[in-house]
CSV table of C-alpha atoms in Angstrom, one decimal:
chain,number,residue,atom,x,y,z
A,1,UNK,CA,0.0,0.0,0.0
A,2,UNK,CA,1.5,3.4,-1.0
A,3,UNK,CA,1.4,6.2,1.5
A,4,UNK,CA,-0.1,9.4,0.2
A,5,UNK,CA,1.0,12.8,1.6
A,6,UNK,CA,-1.9,15.0,2.3
A,7,UNK,CA,-1.4,18.3,0.5
A,8,UNK,CA,-3.1,21.5,1.6
A,9,UNK,CA,-4.1,22.5,-1.9
A,10,UNK,CA,-6.8,20.3,-3.3
A,11,UNK,CA,-7.9,20.5,-6.9
A,12,UNK,CA,-11.5,21.5,-6.5
A,13,UNK,CA,-12.7,20.1,-9.8
A,14,UNK,CA,-10.7,16.9,-9.7
A,15,UNK,CA,-12.6,13.9,-10.7
A,16,UNK,CA,-12.9,11.2,-8.2
A,17,UNK,CA,-10.8,8.1,-8.5
A,18,UNK,CA,-11.6,4.5,-7.6
A,19,UNK,CA,-9.2,5.0,-4.6
A,20,UNK,CA,-11.4,7.9,-3.5
A,21,UNK,CA,-14.5,5.7,-3.5
A,22,UNK,CA,-12.6,3.0,-1.5
A,23,UNK,CA,-11.8,5.7,1.0
A,24,UNK,CA,-15.4,6.7,1.2
A,25,UNK,CA,-16.5,3.2,2.1
A,26,UNK,CA,-14.5,3.6,5.3
A,27,UNK,CA,-17.6,5.6,6.4
A,28,UNK,CA,-19.3,2.2,6.9
A,29,UNK,CA,-17.4,2.1,10.2
A,30,UNK,CA,-19.2,5.2,11.5
A,31,UNK,CA,-21.2,4.6,14.6
A,32,UNK,CA,-24.3,6.6,13.4
A,33,UNK,CA,-25.7,8.5,10.5
A,34,UNK,CA,-25.1,11.7,12.4
A,35,UNK,CA,-21.4,10.8,12.7
A,36,UNK,CA,-21.3,10.4,8.9
A,37,UNK,CA,-23.0,13.8,8.5
A,38,UNK,CA,-20.5,15.4,10.8
A,39,UNK,CA,-17.6,14.0,9.0
A,40,UNK,CA,-18.8,15.1,5.6
A,41,UNK,CA,-19.5,18.7,6.7
A,42,UNK,CA,-16.1,19.0,8.5
A,43,UNK,CA,-14.2,17.6,5.5
A,44,UNK,CA,-15.7,20.2,3.2
A,45,UNK,CA,-13.8,22.9,5.0
A,46,UNK,CA,-10.5,21.3,4.4
A,47,UNK,CA,-8.0,19.0,6.0
A,48,UNK,CA,-6.8,19.6,9.5
A,49,UNK,CA,-4.9,17.6,12.0
A,50,UNK,CA,-7.7,17.9,14.6
A,51,UNK,CA,-10.2,16.6,12.1
A,52,UNK,CA,-8.0,13.7,11.1
A,53,UNK,CA,-7.5,12.7,14.7
A,54,UNK,CA,-11.2,13.0,15.6
A,55,UNK,CA,-12.1,10.9,12.6
A,56,UNK,CA,-9.6,8.3,13.3
A,57,UNK,CA,-11.0,7.8,16.8
A,58,UNK,CA,-14.7,8.0,15.7
A,59,UNK,CA,-14.2,5.4,13.0
A,60,UNK,CA,-11.6,3.4,14.8
A,61,UNK,CA,-9.2,3.6,11.8
A,62,UNK,CA,-5.5,4.6,11.6
A,63,UNK,CA,-4.7,8.3,11.1
A,64,UNK,CA,-3.4,7.8,7.6
A,65,UNK,CA,-6.7,6.3,6.4
A,66,UNK,CA,-8.6,9.1,8.2
A,67,UNK,CA,-6.6,11.6,6.3
A,68,UNK,CA,-7.3,9.9,3.0
A,69,UNK,CA,-11.0,9.8,3.8
A,70,UNK,CA,-11.0,13.6,4.6
A,71,UNK,CA,-9.4,14.3,1.3
A,72,UNK,CA,-11.8,12.1,-0.7
A,73,UNK,CA,-14.8,13.6,1.0
A,74,UNK,CA,-13.4,17.1,0.3
A,75,UNK,CA,-12.9,16.3,-3.4
A,76,UNK,CA,-16.5,14.9,-3.6
A,77,UNK,CA,-18.2,17.8,-1.9
A,78,UNK,CA,-16.3,20.4,-4.0
A,79,UNK,CA,-17.0,18.5,-7.2
A,80,UNK,CA,-20.7,18.6,-6.4
A,81,UNK,CA,-20.5,22.4,-5.8
A,82,UNK,CA,-18.3,23.1,-8.8
A,83,UNK,CA,-20.6,21.3,-11.3
A,84,UNK,CA,-23.7,22.4,-9.4
A,85,UNK,CA,-25.1,18.9,-9.1
A,86,UNK,CA,-28.4,19.6,-7.5
A,87,UNK,CA,-30.6,16.6,-8.0
A,88,UNK,CA,-30.3,13.1,-6.3
A,89,UNK,CA,-29.9,11.5,-9.7
A,90,UNK,CA,-26.9,13.7,-10.6
A,91,UNK,CA,-25.1,13.0,-7.4
A,92,UNK,CA,-25.8,9.3,-7.4
A,93,UNK,CA,-24.4,9.1,-10.9
A,94,UNK,CA,-21.0,10.1,-9.6
A,95,UNK,CA,-20.7,6.8,-7.6
A,96,UNK,CA,-19.6,3.6,-9.2
A,97,UNK,CA,-22.2,0.7,-9.5
A,98,UNK,CA,-20.4,-1.4,-7.0
A,99,UNK,CA,-20.6,1.3,-4.2
A,100,UNK,CA,-22.5,0.3,-1.1
A,101,UNK,CA,-26.1,1.3,-1.8
A,102,UNK,CA,-27.3,2.6,1.6
A,103,UNK,CA,-24.1,4.6,2.2
A,104,UNK,CA,-24.4,6.0,-1.3
A,105,UNK,CA,-27.9,7.2,-0.6
A,106,UNK,CA,-26.9,8.7,2.8
A,107,UNK,CA,-23.9,10.6,1.4
A,108,UNK,CA,-26.1,11.9,-1.5
A,109,UNK,CA,-28.7,13.1,1.0
A,110,UNK,CA,-26.1,14.8,3.1
A,111,UNK,CA,-24.5,16.5,0.1
A,112,UNK,CA,-27.9,17.7,-1.1
A,113,UNK,CA,-28.8,19.1,2.3
A,114,UNK,CA,-25.6,21.2,2.5
A,115,UNK,CA,-25.0,22.3,-1.1
A,116,UNK,CA,-27.0,25.5,-0.9
A,117,UNK,CA,-25.0,26.7,2.1
A,118,UNK,CA,-21.7,25.6,0.6
A,119,UNK,CA,-22.5,27.3,-2.6
A,120,UNK,CA,-23.4,30.5,-0.9
A,121,UNK,CA,-20.2,30.4,1.0
A,122,UNK,CA,-18.2,29.7,-2.1
A,123,UNK,CA,-19.7,32.8,-3.7
A,124,UNK,CA,-19.1,35.1,-0.8
A,125,UNK,CA,-15.5,33.8,-0.3
A,126,UNK,CA,-14.5,34.2,-3.9
A,127,UNK,CA,-11.6,36.3,-5.1
A,128,UNK,CA,-12.7,39.8,-4.9
A,129,UNK,CA,-11.7,43.4,-4.3
A,130,UNK,CA,-12.4,44.7,-0.8
A,131,UNK,CA,-16.1,44.7,-0.5
A,132,UNK,CA,-18.1,47.7,0.6
A,133,UNK,CA,-19.6,46.7,4.0
A,134,UNK,CA,-21.0,50.0,5.3
A,135,UNK,CA,-21.6,53.5,4.2
A,136,UNK,CA,-22.2,56.6,6.3
A,137,UNK,CA,-22.4,60.2,5.4
A,138,UNK,CA,-22.7,63.6,7.0
A,139,UNK,CA,-23.4,67.1,5.5
A,140,UNK,CA,-21.7,70.0,7.0
A,141,UNK,CA,-22.1,73.7,6.4
A,142,UNK,CA,-18.7,75.4,6.2
A,143,UNK,CA,-19.1,78.9,7.7
A,144,UNK,CA,-15.6,80.2,7.6
A,145,UNK,CA,-12.0,79.5,6.4
A,146,UNK,CA,-8.6,81.1,6.4
A,147,UNK,CA,-9.4,82.6,3.0
A,148,UNK,CA,-12.9,83.9,3.7
A,149,UNK,CA,-14.1,84.6,7.2
A,150,UNK,CA,-17.8,84.3,6.5
A,151,UNK,CA,-19.1,81.8,4.1
A,152,UNK,CA,-21.9,79.3,3.8
A,153,UNK,CA,-20.9,76.4,1.8
A,154,UNK,CA,-22.3,72.8,2.2
A,155,UNK,CA,-19.9,69.9,2.0
A,156,UNK,CA,-20.4,66.2,2.4
A,157,UNK,CA,-18.3,63.6,4.2
A,158,UNK,CA,-18.7,60.0,3.2
A,159,UNK,CA,-17.3,57.2,5.2
A,160,UNK,CA,-16.8,53.8,3.4
A,161,UNK,CA,-16.1,50.7,5.4
A,162,UNK,CA,-14.5,47.9,3.3
A,163,UNK,CA,-13.7,44.3,4.1
A,164,UNK,CA,-11.2,42.4,2.2
A,165,UNK,CA,-12.3,38.7,1.9
A,166,UNK,CA,-8.7,37.6,1.2
A,167,UNK,CA,-6.4,40.0,3.0
A,168,UNK,CA,-2.7,39.6,2.3
A,169,UNK,CA,-0.6,38.0,5.1
A,170,UNK,CA,-0.4,40.5,8.0
A,171,UNK,CA,-2.8,42.8,6.3
A,172,UNK,CA,-6.0,44.1,7.9
A,173,UNK,CA,-9.2,42.8,6.5
A,174,UNK,CA,-11.4,45.8,7.5
A,175,UNK,CA,-10.4,49.3,6.2
A,176,UNK,CA,-12.2,52.7,6.4
A,177,UNK,CA,-11.9,55.6,4.0
A,178,UNK,CA,-13.5,59.0,4.6
A,179,UNK,CA,-13.8,61.3,1.6
A,180,UNK,CA,-15.0,64.8,1.3
A,181,UNK,CA,-17.3,65.8,-1.6
A,182,UNK,CA,-18.2,69.3,-2.8
A,183,UNK,CA,-21.7,69.7,-4.1
A,184,UNK,CA,-20.4,69.5,-7.7
A,185,UNK,CA,-18.6,66.2,-6.9
A,186,UNK,CA,-21.7,64.7,-5.4
A,187,UNK,CA,-23.7,65.7,-8.5
A,188,UNK,CA,-21.1,64.1,-10.7
A,189,UNK,CA,-21.1,61.0,-8.7
A,190,UNK,CA,-24.9,60.8,-8.8
A,191,UNK,CA,-24.7,61.3,-12.5
A,192,UNK,CA,-22.2,58.3,-12.8
A,193,UNK,CA,-24.3,56.1,-10.5
A,194,UNK,CA,-27.4,56.9,-12.5
A,195,UNK,CA,-25.7,55.8,-15.7
A,196,UNK,CA,-24.6,52.6,-14.0
A,197,UNK,CA,-28.2,52.0,-12.8
A,198,UNK,CA,-29.5,52.6,-16.4
A,199,UNK,CA,-27.0,50.1,-17.8
A,200,UNK,CA,-27.8,47.6,-15.1
A,201,UNK,CA,-31.4,47.6,-16.0
A,202,UNK,CA,-30.5,47.0,-19.6
A,203,UNK,CA,-28.4,44.0,-18.6
A,204,UNK,CA,-31.1,42.7,-16.2
A,205,UNK,CA,-33.7,43.0,-18.9
A,206,UNK,CA,-31.8,40.7,-21.2
B,1,UNK,CA,-7.1,105.2,10.9
B,2,UNK,CA,-10.5,103.4,10.5
B,3,UNK,CA,-10.4,100.9,7.8
B,4,UNK,CA,-12.9,98.2,6.6
B,5,UNK,CA,-10.4,95.8,5.2
B,6,UNK,CA,-8.2,95.7,8.3
B,7,UNK,CA,-8.7,96.2,12.0
B,8,UNK,CA,-5.1,95.6,13.1
B,9,UNK,CA,-2.3,98.2,13.1
B,10,UNK,CA,-0.8,98.6,9.7
B,11,UNK,CA,2.9,98.8,9.1
B,12,UNK,CA,4.2,102.4,8.8
B,13,UNK,CA,5.3,102.0,5.2
B,14,UNK,CA,1.8,101.3,4.0
B,15,UNK,CA,0.7,105.0,4.2
B,16,UNK,CA,3.7,106.3,2.3
B,17,UNK,CA,3.4,103.5,-0.2
B,18,UNK,CA,-0.1,104.6,-1.2
B,19,UNK,CA,1.0,108.1,-1.4
B,20,UNK,CA,3.8,107.1,-3.8
B,21,UNK,CA,1.1,105.5,-6.0
B,22,UNK,CA,-0.3,109.0,-6.5
B,23,UNK,CA,2.9,109.9,-8.3
B,24,UNK,CA,2.1,107.5,-11.1
B,25,UNK,CA,0.3,108.8,-14.2
B,26,UNK,CA,-3.1,107.3,-15.2
B,27,UNK,CA,-1.6,104.9,-17.7
B,28,UNK,CA,1.1,103.6,-15.3
B,29,UNK,CA,-1.4,103.1,-12.5
B,30,UNK,CA,-3.9,101.2,-14.7
B,31,UNK,CA,-1.1,98.9,-15.9
B,32,UNK,CA,0.0,98.3,-12.3
B,33,UNK,CA,-3.5,97.5,-11.2
B,34,UNK,CA,-3.9,95.1,-14.2
B,35,UNK,CA,-0.7,93.3,-13.1
B,36,UNK,CA,-2.0,93.1,-9.6
B,37,UNK,CA,-5.4,91.7,-10.4
B,38,UNK,CA,-3.9,89.2,-12.8
B,39,UNK,CA,-1.9,87.9,-10.0
B,40,UNK,CA,-4.8,87.8,-7.6
B,41,UNK,CA,-6.8,85.7,-10.1
B,42,UNK,CA,-3.9,83.3,-10.6
B,43,UNK,CA,-2.1,83.3,-7.2
B,44,UNK,CA,0.2,80.5,-8.1
B,45,UNK,CA,2.0,82.6,-10.7
B,46,UNK,CA,4.3,84.4,-8.4
B,47,UNK,CA,7.3,84.3,-10.8
B,48,UNK,CA,5.3,85.8,-13.5
B,49,UNK,CA,4.1,88.5,-11.1
B,50,UNK,CA,7.6,89.4,-10.1
B,51,UNK,CA,8.8,89.4,-13.7
B,52,UNK,CA,6.0,91.8,-14.8
B,53,UNK,CA,6.9,94.1,-11.9
B,54,UNK,CA,10.5,94.1,-12.9
B,55,UNK,CA,9.6,94.9,-16.5
B,56,UNK,CA,7.4,97.7,-15.3
B,57,UNK,CA,10.1,99.1,-13.1
B,58,UNK,CA,12.6,99.0,-16.0
B,59,UNK,CA,10.2,100.6,-18.4
B,60,UNK,CA,9.4,103.5,-16.1
B,61,UNK,CA,12.8,104.1,-14.6
B,62,UNK,CA,12.1,102.8,-11.2
B,63,UNK,CA,14.0,100.3,-9.0
B,64,UNK,CA,12.2,97.0,-8.7
B,65,UNK,CA,13.0,96.6,-5.0
B,66,UNK,CA,10.9,99.5,-3.8
B,67,UNK,CA,8.2,98.7,-6.4
B,68,UNK,CA,7.9,95.2,-5.0
B,69,UNK,CA,7.4,96.3,-1.4
B,70,UNK,CA,4.9,98.9,-2.6
B,71,UNK,CA,2.9,96.1,-4.2
B,72,UNK,CA,3.1,94.1,-1.1
B,73,UNK,CA,1.3,96.9,0.7
B,74,UNK,CA,-1.3,97.3,-2.1
B,75,UNK,CA,-2.0,93.6,-2.0
B,76,UNK,CA,-3.1,93.9,1.6
B,77,UNK,CA,-6.3,95.7,0.5
B,78,UNK,CA,-7.9,93.2,-1.9
B,79,UNK,CA,-6.8,90.3,0.4
B,80,UNK,CA,-8.4,91.8,3.4
B,81,UNK,CA,-11.4,92.8,1.4
B,82,UNK,CA,-11.9,89.3,0.2
B,83,UNK,CA,-11.8,87.9,3.7
B,84,UNK,CA,-14.3,90.4,4.9
B,85,UNK,CA,-16.5,90.4,1.8
B,86,UNK,CA,-16.3,94.1,1.3
B,87,UNK,CA,-18.2,96.0,-1.4
B,88,UNK,CA,-16.5,98.2,-4.0
B,89,UNK,CA,-17.7,101.3,-2.1
B,90,UNK,CA,-16.0,100.1,1.1
B,91,UNK,CA,-12.8,99.5,-0.7
B,92,UNK,CA,-12.9,102.9,-2.3
B,93,UNK,CA,-13.4,104.5,1.1
B,94,UNK,CA,-10.4,102.6,2.5
B,95,UNK,CA,-8.2,103.6,-0.4
B,96,UNK,CA,-9.1,107.2,0.1
B,97,UNK,CA,-8.4,106.9,3.8
B,98,UNK,CA,-5.0,105.5,3.0
B,99,UNK,CA,-4.3,108.6,0.9
B,100,UNK,CA,-4.9,107.4,-2.6
B,101,UNK,CA,-6.3,110.1,-4.8
B,102,UNK,CA,-9.9,110.1,-6.0
B,103,UNK,CA,-9.4,109.0,-9.6
B,104,UNK,CA,-7.1,106.1,-8.7
B,105,UNK,CA,-9.3,105.0,-5.8
B,106,UNK,CA,-12.3,104.9,-8.2
B,107,UNK,CA,-10.4,102.9,-10.8
B,108,UNK,CA,-9.2,100.4,-8.3
B,109,UNK,CA,-12.6,99.9,-6.7
B,110,UNK,CA,-14.2,99.5,-10.2
B,111,UNK,CA,-11.6,96.8,-11.0
B,112,UNK,CA,-12.5,95.2,-7.7
B,113,UNK,CA,-16.2,95.2,-8.6
B,114,UNK,CA,-15.4,93.5,-11.9
B,115,UNK,CA,-13.3,90.8,-10.5
B,116,UNK,CA,-14.9,90.2,-7.1
B,117,UNK,CA,-17.1,87.3,-8.0
B,118,UNK,CA,-14.2,85.4,-9.6
B,119,UNK,CA,-11.9,86.2,-6.7
B,120,UNK,CA,-14.6,85.0,-4.3
B,121,UNK,CA,-15.0,81.7,-6.1
B,122,UNK,CA,-11.3,81.2,-6.1
B,123,UNK,CA,-11.1,81.8,-2.3
B,124,UNK,CA,-14.0,79.4,-1.7
B,125,UNK,CA,-12.3,76.8,-3.9
B,126,UNK,CA,-9.1,77.1,-1.8
B,127,UNK,CA,-11.0,76.2,1.3
B,128,UNK,CA,-9.5,73.2,3.0
B,129,UNK,CA,-11.0,69.8,2.0
B,130,UNK,CA,-10.0,66.7,3.8
B,131,UNK,CA,-9.4,63.6,1.6
B,132,UNK,CA,-11.1,65.3,-1.3
B,133,UNK,CA,-12.6,63.0,-3.8
B,134,UNK,CA,-11.1,63.8,-7.2
B,135,UNK,CA,-12.4,61.1,-9.5
B,136,UNK,CA,-14.5,58.0,-9.6
B,137,UNK,CA,-14.1,55.3,-12.1
B,138,UNK,CA,-16.2,52.2,-12.4
B,139,UNK,CA,-16.8,49.0,-14.3
B,140,UNK,CA,-19.3,46.3,-13.9
B,141,UNK,CA,-19.8,42.9,-15.3
B,142,UNK,CA,-20.8,39.4,-14.7
B,143,UNK,CA,-18.8,36.7,-12.8
B,144,UNK,CA,-19.1,33.7,-15.1
B,145,UNK,CA,-17.1,31.1,-13.0
B,146,UNK,CA,-14.8,30.7,-10.2
B,147,UNK,CA,-12.4,28.0,-9.1
B,148,UNK,CA,-15.1,26.8,-6.8
B,149,UNK,CA,-18.1,27.1,-9.0
B,150,UNK,CA,-18.0,26.3,-12.7
B,151,UNK,CA,-21.0,28.4,-13.7
B,152,UNK,CA,-22.0,31.4,-11.8
B,153,UNK,CA,-24.0,34.5,-12.9
B,154,UNK,CA,-23.5,37.3,-10.4
B,155,UNK,CA,-23.3,40.9,-11.4
B,156,UNK,CA,-20.4,42.7,-9.8
B,157,UNK,CA,-19.6,46.4,-9.7
B,158,UNK,CA,-16.1,47.7,-9.1
B,159,UNK,CA,-15.4,51.3,-8.1
B,160,UNK,CA,-12.1,53.1,-8.0
B,161,UNK,CA,-12.1,56.3,-6.0
B,162,UNK,CA,-9.2,58.8,-6.5
B,163,UNK,CA,-8.7,60.7,-3.2
B,164,UNK,CA,-6.4,63.6,-2.6
B,165,UNK,CA,-4.1,62.8,0.3
B,166,UNK,CA,-1.9,65.9,1.0
B,167,UNK,CA,0.1,66.5,-2.2
B,168,UNK,CA,-0.5,63.1,-3.8
B,169,UNK,CA,-3.4,60.9,-4.6
B,170,UNK,CA,-4.5,57.6,-3.3
B,171,UNK,CA,-6.6,55.0,-5.2
B,172,UNK,CA,-9.3,53.2,-3.3
B,173,UNK,CA,-10.7,50.1,-4.9
B,174,UNK,CA,-13.8,48.3,-3.9
B,175,UNK,CA,-16.5,45.9,-5.1
B,176,UNK,CA,-20.2,46.1,-4.5
B,177,UNK,CA,-23.0,43.7,-4.9
B,178,UNK,CA,-26.2,44.9,-6.6
B,179,UNK,CA,-28.0,45.5,-3.4
B,180,UNK,CA,-25.0,47.4,-2.0
B,181,UNK,CA,-24.9,49.5,-5.2
B,182,UNK,CA,-28.6,50.5,-4.9
B,183,UNK,CA,-28.0,51.3,-1.2
B,184,UNK,CA,-25.0,53.5,-2.2
B,185,UNK,CA,-27.1,55.3,-4.8
B,186,UNK,CA,-30.0,55.8,-2.4
B,187,UNK,CA,-27.7,57.2,0.3
B,188,UNK,CA,-26.0,59.6,-2.1
B,189,UNK,CA,-29.4,60.9,-3.2
B,190,UNK,CA,-30.2,61.5,0.5
B,191,UNK,CA,-27.0,63.3,1.0
B,192,UNK,CA,-27.7,65.5,-2.0
B,193,UNK,CA,-31.2,66.3,-0.7
B,194,UNK,CA,-29.6,67.3,2.6
B,195,UNK,CA,-27.1,69.6,0.8
B,196,UNK,CA,-29.8,71.2,-1.1
B,197,UNK,CA,-31.5,72.3,2.1
B,198,UNK,CA,-28.5,74.5,2.7
B,199,UNK,CA,-28.4,76.3,-0.6
């Protein structure tokens, strides 16, 4: 038997091999359906030492086998999400004919239950620029300055809070920017936003 | 001396400087006032201002040093007037109080009246703005797929804000979902409505 090193990067769309399905049948050793469910959900997140240890003890299998099982489950759940397999028939079709029937049904059920959540997570975690999380504004009336001692000019302060879903190492995920806008700038921005809105409704209409 | 444009004590030289102005003939005075207002309208052009004064001095057989300090005194009047929002009438009064003769005071205040609106706008524009937004660029499109999901169809909107930070600019990039975009638009419309209350 060859030993496989568990790598931290798993090819999300990798097809499942017969070895993967052998690993999945280790789940037959689980004490309960809930234990199977738990293992599937935990594996979706990714390999971890803690997970491997827990699984090894739950299923009474050596750590190496537990690690292989995690990996295979991970590939399976990500395969389902990537290809958007959303019906029982689609997921069942992934398994080979020889696969244990009840286990196959149970795993399929678990995958169907969790796919919507996993898909939403995948969308929100995707590569992205910092996302606008919050917006606050304030309008002030400037009544004096060093160049004119009496004036009455409105100005707008806008505070934007952004969250970077994948901050660089050591970087902050939440950042705040405050900008000041004159009336003309605000009008120009609204003009631009209006054009975006118009173009969006054209796209949405298609 | 009761002056509108200035409540502090003026340097001694100011009085004599204005009286020296009276020695100029009409054409010379008009030219000098022209140079002055051109500088006021483009305050960053100090080199050009100095050069024009030197040329003027050479043309009319004066030394440029004294001419420059004379102009420094004269500048005090429009600068103070701008701060205090004085009328042409008030400027004329001040110039007479300072010893400038009638014709010249009238000419200067008339030039002031002509340029006042532009000078005011300039001064307002120079008012301190913190992190002033200079530009906004945007693009939007559809995310068709990711490494996690083969087919996706989400609309994304990306904004780039160019913000003035001191002497340089900083670019701020961000992404918005559709609901966030509509919220942004809504909030900016509210801010504009609020600003319009003050106008």
